[in-house]
Short mmCIF file of C-alpha atoms and ligand atoms in Angstrom, two decimals:
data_model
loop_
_atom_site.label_atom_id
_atom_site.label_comp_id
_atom_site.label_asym_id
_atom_site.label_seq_id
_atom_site.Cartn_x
_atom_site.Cartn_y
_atom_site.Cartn_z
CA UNK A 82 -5.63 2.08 -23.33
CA UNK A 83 -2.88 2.15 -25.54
CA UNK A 84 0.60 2.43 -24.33
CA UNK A 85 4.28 2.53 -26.18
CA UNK A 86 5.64 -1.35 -25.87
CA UNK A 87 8.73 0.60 -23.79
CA UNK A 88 6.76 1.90 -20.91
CA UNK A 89 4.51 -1.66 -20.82
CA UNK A 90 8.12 -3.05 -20.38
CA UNK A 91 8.92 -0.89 -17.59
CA UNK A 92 5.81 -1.55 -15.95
CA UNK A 93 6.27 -5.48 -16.31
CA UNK A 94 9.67 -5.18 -14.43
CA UNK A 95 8.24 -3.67 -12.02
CA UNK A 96 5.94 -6.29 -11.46
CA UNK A 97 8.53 -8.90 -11.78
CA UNK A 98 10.75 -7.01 -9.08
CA UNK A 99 7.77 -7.17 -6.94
CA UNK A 100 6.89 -10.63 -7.34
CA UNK A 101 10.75 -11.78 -6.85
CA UNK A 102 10.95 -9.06 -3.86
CA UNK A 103 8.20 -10.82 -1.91
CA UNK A 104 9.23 -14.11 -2.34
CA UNK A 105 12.73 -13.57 -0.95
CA UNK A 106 11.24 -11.37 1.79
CA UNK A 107 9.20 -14.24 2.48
CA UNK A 108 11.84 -16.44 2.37
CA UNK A 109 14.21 -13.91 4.40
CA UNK A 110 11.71 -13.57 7.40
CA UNK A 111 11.62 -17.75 7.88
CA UNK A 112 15.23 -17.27 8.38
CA UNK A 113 14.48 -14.55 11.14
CA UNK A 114 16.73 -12.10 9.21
CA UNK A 115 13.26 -9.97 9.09
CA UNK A 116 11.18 -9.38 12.49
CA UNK A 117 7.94 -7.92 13.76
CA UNK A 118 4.95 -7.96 10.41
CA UNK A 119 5.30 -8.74 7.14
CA UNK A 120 2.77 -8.50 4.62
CA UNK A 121 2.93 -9.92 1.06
CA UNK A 122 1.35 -8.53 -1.60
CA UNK A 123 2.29 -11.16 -4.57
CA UNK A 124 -0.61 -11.22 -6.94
CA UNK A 125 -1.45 -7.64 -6.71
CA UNK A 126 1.32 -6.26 -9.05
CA UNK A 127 -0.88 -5.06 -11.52
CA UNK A 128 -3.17 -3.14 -9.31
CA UNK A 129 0.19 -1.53 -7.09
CA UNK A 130 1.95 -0.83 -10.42
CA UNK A 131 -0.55 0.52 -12.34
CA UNK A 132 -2.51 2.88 -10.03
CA UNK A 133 1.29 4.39 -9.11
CA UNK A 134 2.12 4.75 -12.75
CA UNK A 135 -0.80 7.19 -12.94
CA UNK A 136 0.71 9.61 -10.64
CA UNK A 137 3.08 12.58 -11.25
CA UNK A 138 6.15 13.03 -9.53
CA UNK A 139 4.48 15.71 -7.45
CA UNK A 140 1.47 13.60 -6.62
CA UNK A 141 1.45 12.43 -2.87
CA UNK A 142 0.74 8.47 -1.73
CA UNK A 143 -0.39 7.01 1.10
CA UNK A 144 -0.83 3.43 1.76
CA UNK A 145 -1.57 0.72 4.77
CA UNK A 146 0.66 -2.02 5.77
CA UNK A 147 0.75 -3.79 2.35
CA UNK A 148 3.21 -1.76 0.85
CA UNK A 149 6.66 -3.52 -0.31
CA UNK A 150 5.50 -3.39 -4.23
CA UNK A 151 3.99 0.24 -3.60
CA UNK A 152 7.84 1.61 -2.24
CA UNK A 153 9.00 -0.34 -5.07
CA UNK A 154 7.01 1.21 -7.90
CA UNK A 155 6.90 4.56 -6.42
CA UNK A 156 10.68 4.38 -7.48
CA UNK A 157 12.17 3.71 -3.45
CA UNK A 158 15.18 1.24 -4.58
CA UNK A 159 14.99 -2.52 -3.56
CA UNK A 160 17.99 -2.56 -1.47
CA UNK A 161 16.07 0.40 0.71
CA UNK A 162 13.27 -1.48 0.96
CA UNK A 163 14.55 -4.53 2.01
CA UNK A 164 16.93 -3.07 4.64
CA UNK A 165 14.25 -1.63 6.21
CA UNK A 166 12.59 -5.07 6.53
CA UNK A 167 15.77 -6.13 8.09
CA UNK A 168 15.68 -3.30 10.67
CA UNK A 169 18.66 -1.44 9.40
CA UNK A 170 19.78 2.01 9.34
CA UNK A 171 19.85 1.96 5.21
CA UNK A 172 16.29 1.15 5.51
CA UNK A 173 13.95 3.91 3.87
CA UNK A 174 12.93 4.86 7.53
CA UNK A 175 16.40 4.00 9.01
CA UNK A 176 15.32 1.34 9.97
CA UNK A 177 13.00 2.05 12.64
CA UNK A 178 10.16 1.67 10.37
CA UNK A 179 9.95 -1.55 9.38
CA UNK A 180 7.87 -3.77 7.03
CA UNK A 181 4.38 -2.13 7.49
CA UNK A 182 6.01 1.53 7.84
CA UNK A 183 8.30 2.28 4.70
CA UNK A 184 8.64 5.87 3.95
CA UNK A 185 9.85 8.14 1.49
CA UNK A 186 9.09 11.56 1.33
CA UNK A 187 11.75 12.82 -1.00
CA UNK A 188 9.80 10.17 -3.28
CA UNK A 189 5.98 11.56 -2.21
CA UNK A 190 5.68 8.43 -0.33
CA UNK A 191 4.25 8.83 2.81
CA UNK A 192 4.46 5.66 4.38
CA UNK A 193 3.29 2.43 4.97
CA UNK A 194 0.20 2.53 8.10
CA UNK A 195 0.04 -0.29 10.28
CA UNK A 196 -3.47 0.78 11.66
CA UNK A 197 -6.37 -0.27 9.53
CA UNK A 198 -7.55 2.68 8.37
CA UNK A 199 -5.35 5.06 10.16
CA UNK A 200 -4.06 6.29 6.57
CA UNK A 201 -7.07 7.85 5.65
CA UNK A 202 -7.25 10.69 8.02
CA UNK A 203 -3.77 11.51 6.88
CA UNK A 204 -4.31 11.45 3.72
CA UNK A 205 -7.37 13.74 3.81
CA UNK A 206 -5.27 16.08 6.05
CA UNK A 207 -2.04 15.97 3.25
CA UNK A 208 -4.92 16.79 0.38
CA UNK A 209 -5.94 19.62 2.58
CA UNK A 210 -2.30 20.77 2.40
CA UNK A 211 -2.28 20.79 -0.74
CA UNK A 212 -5.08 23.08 -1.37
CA UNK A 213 -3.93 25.46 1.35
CA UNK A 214 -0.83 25.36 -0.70
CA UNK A 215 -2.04 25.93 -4.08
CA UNK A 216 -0.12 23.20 -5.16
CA UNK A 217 -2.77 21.33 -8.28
CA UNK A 218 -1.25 17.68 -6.92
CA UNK A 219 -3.58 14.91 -5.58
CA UNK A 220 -3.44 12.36 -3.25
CA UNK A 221 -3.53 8.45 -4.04
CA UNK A 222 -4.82 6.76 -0.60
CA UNK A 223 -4.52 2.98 -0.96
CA UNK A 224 -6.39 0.41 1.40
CA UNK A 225 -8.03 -2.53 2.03
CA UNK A 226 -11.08 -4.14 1.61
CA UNK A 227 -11.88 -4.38 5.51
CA UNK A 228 -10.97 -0.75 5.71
CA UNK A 229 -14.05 0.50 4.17
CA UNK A 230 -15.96 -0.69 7.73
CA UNK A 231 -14.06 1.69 9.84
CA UNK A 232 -15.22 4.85 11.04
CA UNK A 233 -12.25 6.85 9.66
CA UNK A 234 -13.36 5.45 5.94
CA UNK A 235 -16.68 7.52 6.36
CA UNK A 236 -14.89 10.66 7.99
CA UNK A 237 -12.72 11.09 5.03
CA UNK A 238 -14.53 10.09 2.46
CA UNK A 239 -17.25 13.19 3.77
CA UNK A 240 -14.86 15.66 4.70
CA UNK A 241 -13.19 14.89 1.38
CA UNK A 242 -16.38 15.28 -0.72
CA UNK A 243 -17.70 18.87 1.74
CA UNK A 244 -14.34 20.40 1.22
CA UNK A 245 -13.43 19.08 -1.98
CA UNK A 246 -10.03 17.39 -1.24
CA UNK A 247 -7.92 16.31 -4.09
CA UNK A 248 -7.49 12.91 -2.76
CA UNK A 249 -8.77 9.51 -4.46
CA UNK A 250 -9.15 6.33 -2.12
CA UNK A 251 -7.68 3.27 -4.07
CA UNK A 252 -9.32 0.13 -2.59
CA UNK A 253 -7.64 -3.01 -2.85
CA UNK A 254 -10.31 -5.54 -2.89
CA UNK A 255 -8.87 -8.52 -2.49
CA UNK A 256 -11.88 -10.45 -1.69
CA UNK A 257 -10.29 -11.15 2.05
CA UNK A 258 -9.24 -9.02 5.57
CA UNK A 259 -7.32 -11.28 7.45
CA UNK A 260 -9.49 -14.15 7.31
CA UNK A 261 -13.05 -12.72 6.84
CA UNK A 262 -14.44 -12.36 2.88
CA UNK A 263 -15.70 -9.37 1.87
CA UNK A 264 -18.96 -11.01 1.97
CA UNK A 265 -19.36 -11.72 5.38
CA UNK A 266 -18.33 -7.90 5.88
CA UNK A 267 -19.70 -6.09 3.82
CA UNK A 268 -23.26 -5.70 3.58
CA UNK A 269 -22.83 -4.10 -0.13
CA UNK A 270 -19.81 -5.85 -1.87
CA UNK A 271 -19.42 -3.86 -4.94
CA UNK A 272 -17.48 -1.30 -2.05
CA UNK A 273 -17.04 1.18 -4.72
CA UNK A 274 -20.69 1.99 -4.57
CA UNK A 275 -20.61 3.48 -0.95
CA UNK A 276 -18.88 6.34 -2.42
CA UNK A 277 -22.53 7.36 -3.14
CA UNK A 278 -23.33 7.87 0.42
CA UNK A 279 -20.33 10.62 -0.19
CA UNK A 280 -21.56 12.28 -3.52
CA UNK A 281 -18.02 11.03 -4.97
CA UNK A 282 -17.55 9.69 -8.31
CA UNK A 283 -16.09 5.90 -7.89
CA UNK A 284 -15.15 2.89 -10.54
CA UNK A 285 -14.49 -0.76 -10.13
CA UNK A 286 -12.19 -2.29 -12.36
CA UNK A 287 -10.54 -5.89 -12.87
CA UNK A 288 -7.53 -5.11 -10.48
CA UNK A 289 -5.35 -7.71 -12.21
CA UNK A 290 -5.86 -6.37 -15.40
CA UNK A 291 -2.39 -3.46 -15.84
CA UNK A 292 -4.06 -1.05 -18.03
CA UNK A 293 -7.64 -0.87 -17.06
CA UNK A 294 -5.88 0.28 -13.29
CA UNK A 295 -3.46 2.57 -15.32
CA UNK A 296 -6.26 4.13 -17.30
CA UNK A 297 -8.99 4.67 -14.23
CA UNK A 298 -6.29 5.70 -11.94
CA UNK A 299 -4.84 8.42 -14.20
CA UNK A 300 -8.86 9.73 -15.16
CA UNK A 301 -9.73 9.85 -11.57
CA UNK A 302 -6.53 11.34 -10.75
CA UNK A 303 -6.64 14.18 -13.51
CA UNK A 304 -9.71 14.70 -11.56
CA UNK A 305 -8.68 15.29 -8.29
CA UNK A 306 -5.62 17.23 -9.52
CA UNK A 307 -7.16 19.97 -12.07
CA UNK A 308 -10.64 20.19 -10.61
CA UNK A 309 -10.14 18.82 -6.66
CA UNK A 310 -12.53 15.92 -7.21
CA UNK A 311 -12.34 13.49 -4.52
CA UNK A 312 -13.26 9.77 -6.01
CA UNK A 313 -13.12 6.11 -4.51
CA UNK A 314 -11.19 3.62 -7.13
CA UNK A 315 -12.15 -0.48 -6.24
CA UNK A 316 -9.27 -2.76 -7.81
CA UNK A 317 -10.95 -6.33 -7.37
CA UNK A 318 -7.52 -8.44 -7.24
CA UNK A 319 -6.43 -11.27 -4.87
CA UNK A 320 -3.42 -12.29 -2.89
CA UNK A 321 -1.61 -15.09 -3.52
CA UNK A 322 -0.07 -15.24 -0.17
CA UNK A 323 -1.54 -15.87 3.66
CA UNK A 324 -2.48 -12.52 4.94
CA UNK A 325 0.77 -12.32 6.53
CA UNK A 326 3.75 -14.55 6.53
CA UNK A 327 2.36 -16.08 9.92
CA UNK A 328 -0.89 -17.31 7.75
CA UNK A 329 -1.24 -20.27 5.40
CA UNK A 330 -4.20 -18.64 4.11
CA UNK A 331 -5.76 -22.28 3.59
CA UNK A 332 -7.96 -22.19 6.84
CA UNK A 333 -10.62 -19.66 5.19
CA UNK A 334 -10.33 -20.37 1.55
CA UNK A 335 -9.83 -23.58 -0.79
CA UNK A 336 -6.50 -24.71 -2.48
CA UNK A 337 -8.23 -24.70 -5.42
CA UNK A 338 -10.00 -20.92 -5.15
CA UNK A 339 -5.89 -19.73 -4.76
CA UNK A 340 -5.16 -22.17 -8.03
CA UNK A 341 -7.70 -20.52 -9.88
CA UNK A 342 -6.13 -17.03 -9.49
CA UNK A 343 -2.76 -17.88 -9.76
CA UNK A 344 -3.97 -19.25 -13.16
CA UNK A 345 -4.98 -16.21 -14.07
CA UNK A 346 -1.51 -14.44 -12.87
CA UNK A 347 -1.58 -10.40 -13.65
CA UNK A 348 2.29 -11.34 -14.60
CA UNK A 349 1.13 -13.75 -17.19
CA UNK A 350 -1.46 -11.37 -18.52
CA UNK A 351 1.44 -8.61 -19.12
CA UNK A 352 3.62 -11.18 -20.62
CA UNK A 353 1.25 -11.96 -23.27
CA UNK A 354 0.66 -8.55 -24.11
CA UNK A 355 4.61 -8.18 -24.64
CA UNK A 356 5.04 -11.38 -26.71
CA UNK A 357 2.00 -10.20 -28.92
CA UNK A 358 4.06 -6.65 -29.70
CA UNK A 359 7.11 -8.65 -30.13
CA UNK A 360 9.22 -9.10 -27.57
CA UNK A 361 10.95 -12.26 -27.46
CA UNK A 362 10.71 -14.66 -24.57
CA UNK A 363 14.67 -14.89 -24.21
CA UNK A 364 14.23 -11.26 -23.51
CA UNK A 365 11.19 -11.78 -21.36
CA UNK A 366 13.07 -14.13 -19.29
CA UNK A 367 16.35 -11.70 -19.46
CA UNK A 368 14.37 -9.23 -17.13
CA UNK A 369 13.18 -11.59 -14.66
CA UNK A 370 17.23 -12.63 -14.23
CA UNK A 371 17.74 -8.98 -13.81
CA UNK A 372 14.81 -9.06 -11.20
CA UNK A 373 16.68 -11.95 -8.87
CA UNK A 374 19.59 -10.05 -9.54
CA UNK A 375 18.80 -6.96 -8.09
CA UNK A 376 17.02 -8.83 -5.10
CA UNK A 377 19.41 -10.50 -3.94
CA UNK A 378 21.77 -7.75 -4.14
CA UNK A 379 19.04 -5.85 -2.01
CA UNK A 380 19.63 -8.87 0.70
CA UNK A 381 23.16 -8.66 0.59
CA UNK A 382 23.26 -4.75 1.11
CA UNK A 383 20.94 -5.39 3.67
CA UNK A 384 23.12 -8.11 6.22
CA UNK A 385 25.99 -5.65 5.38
CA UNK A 386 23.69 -2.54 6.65
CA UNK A 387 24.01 -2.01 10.68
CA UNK A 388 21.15 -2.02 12.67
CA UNK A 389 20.79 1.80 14.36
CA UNK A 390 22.05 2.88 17.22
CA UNK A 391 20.14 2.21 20.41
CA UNK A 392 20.25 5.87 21.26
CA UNK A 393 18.66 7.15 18.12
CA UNK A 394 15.59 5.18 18.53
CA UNK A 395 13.41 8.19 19.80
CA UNK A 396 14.53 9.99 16.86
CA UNK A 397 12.11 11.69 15.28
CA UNK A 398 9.62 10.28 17.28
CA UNK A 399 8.29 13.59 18.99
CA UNK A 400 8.55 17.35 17.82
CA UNK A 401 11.40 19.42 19.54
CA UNK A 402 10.04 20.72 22.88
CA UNK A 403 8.14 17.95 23.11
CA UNK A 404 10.18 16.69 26.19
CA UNK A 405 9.05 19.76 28.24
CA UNK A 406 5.52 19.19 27.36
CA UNK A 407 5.69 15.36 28.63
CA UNK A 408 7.34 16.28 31.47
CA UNK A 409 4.85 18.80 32.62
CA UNK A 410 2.19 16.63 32.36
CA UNK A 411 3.46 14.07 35.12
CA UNK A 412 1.84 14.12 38.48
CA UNK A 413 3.42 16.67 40.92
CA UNK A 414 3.90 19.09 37.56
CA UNK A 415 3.83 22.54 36.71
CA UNK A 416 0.85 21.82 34.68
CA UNK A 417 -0.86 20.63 37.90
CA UNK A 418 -1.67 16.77 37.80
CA UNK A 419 -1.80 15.44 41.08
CA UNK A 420 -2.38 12.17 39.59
CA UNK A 421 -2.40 9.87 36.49
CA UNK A 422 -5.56 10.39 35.02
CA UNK A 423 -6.56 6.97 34.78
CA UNK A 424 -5.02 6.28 37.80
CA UNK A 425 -8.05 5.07 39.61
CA UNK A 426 -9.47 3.20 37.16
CA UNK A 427 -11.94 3.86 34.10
CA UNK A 428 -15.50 5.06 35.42
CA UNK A 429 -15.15 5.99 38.80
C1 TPP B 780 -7.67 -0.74 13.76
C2 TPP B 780 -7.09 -2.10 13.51
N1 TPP B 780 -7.83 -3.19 13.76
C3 TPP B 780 -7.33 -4.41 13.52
C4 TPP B 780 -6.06 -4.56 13.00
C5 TPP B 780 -5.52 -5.95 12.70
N2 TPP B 780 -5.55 -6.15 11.26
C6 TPP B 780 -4.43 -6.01 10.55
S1 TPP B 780 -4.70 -6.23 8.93
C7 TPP B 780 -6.33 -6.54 9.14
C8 TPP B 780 -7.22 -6.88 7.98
C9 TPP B 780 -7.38 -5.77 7.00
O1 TPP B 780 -7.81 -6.28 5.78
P1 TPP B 780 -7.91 -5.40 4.48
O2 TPP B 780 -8.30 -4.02 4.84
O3 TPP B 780 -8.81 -6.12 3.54
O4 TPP B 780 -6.43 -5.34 3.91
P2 TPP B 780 -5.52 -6.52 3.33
O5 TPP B 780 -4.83 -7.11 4.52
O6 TPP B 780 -6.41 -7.49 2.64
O7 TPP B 780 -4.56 -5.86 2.42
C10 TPP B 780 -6.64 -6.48 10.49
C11 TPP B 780 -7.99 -6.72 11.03
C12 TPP B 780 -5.32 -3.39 12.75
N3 TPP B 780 -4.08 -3.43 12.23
N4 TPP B 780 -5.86 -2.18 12.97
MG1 MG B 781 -8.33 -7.32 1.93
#
């Protein structure tokens, strides 16, 4: 693919801000200034940056708990992103989101699932919308490798083949969930070919390489958008980091297996390609100043951002009239309950 040395130098600060993002959240959360999850996705930059490049502003995305570089290239600025980490109300969910559910709508970003899996119902259901609104946009549904075991991966991969949703599932192989390989999952490891079972069209590509994800994501995209062809796109990459900031991510996998990909650093990669159409490295290393600078003035937005108000924190929670509907479903209620309906136990 060949791109204009400008917009490969936008993409590579994207990267970089996502690199230098994750660090410091990293960093941030072992000072307890960040609570609850936090995933990392450092070593995935070229696979986050260059499937979102491929959409148009009026393209929807959808992604699972992984998601600091997605916000991030999807446009959502840093210091929104990392107050919502921190919990506070100039997070990009005000922050009562946090880490594993960023959000921006205004951006097409619809969040940042915590549920493995749980995103692809939804975003089958906001392809559907799209069709019933006439609207030629697709859907970019990122998830993990241990995703494609779930039930919901098989619901919406059908439903999106039998109604022809404009939706393609971006799986982010990176060779682990949590601490189980893909081969001790999976019974087929090259997961893009279970989008057979489906009748969809699916690639794999190298993950970590920038414009082999730029130039499948935008062909599979085109697809879904002008002729509502749902596909499956496999990114084999690796993370750099423990699962989460709780793991080590040494118990199931060798120092020297981790070594081996950070030698092979997507970052690097870009670099190169940069330095061979002439940028110089003082300007190479200019942008990754820039990077730390606009990181750390994401932390320091983020201590001066207060936390929200106790009484806000069913806000948005449930539709309006929702309260009525609750309340006539207690026992002694209009709606009739005499009872909880587990109340004596599961079975009986
Ligand atoms: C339904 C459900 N089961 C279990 C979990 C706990 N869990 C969180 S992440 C994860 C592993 C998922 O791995 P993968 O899909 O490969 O994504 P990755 O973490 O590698 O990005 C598990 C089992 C969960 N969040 N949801
Ligand atoms: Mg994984």
């Amino acid at each position: 693919m060949s791109i204009a040395t400008s917009t490969l130098r936008g993409l590579y600060e994207q990267m970089l801000l996502i690199r230098v993002f994750e660090t410091e959240a990293e960093r941030q959360y072992k000072a307890a200034r960040i609570g609850g999850y936090c995933h990392l996705s450092s070593g995935q930059e070229a696979a986050t940056v260059g499937s979102t490049h491929a959409l148009d502003p009026g393209d929807l995305l959808v992604t699972g708990y992984r998601c600091h570089g997605f916000a991030l290239a999807r446009g959502v600025p840093a210091d929104a992103v990392m107050a919502e980490l921190f919990g506070r109300v100039d997070g990009c969910a005000h922050g009562r989101g946090g880490s594993m559910h960023l959000l921006d709508v205004s951006r097409g970003y619809y969040g940042g699932w915590g549920i493995v899996a749980g995103q692809l119902p939804i975003a089958t259901g906001l392809a559907l919308g799209l069709v019933r609104q006439g609207r030629a946009q697709a859907v970019l549904c990122e998830l993990g490798d241990g995703a494609v075991n779930m039930g919901a991966w098989h619901e919406s991969l059908n439903l999106a083949a039998v109604w022809r949703l404009p939706v393609v599932f971006l799986v982010m192989n990176n060779e682990y969930g949590m601490g189980t390989s893909v081969e001790r999952a999976s019974a087929v490891t090259d997961l893009y070919r279970r989008a057979a079972s489906y009748d969809l069209p699916a690639e794999r590509v190298d993950g970590d390489d920038l414009l082999a994800v730029a130039q499948a994501s935008a062909t599979l995209l085109a697809g879904a958008r002008e002729e509502r062809r749902a596909a499956v796109l496999e990114l084999v990459t690796y993370r750099h980091r423990g699962h989460s900031v709780a793991d080590a991510g040494l118990a199931y996998r060798t120092r020297g297996e981790i070594d081996e990909h950070i030698q092979r650093d997507p970052i690097f990669r870009v670099r190169a390609l940069l330095a061979q159409e002439g940028v110089s490295d003082d300007e190479l290393d200019g942008l990754m100043g820039a990077a730390e600078e606009q990181v750390a003035a994401a932390v320091a937005a983020s201590v001066a951002s207060p936390p929200p108000a106790v009484s806000t924190l069913a806000t948005g929670m449930y539709a309006p009239g929702s309260a009525a509907q609750f309340a006539g479903m207690l026992p002694g209620a209009p709606f009739g309950e005499r009872e909880l309906v587990f109340a004596g136990g599961l079975g009986e």
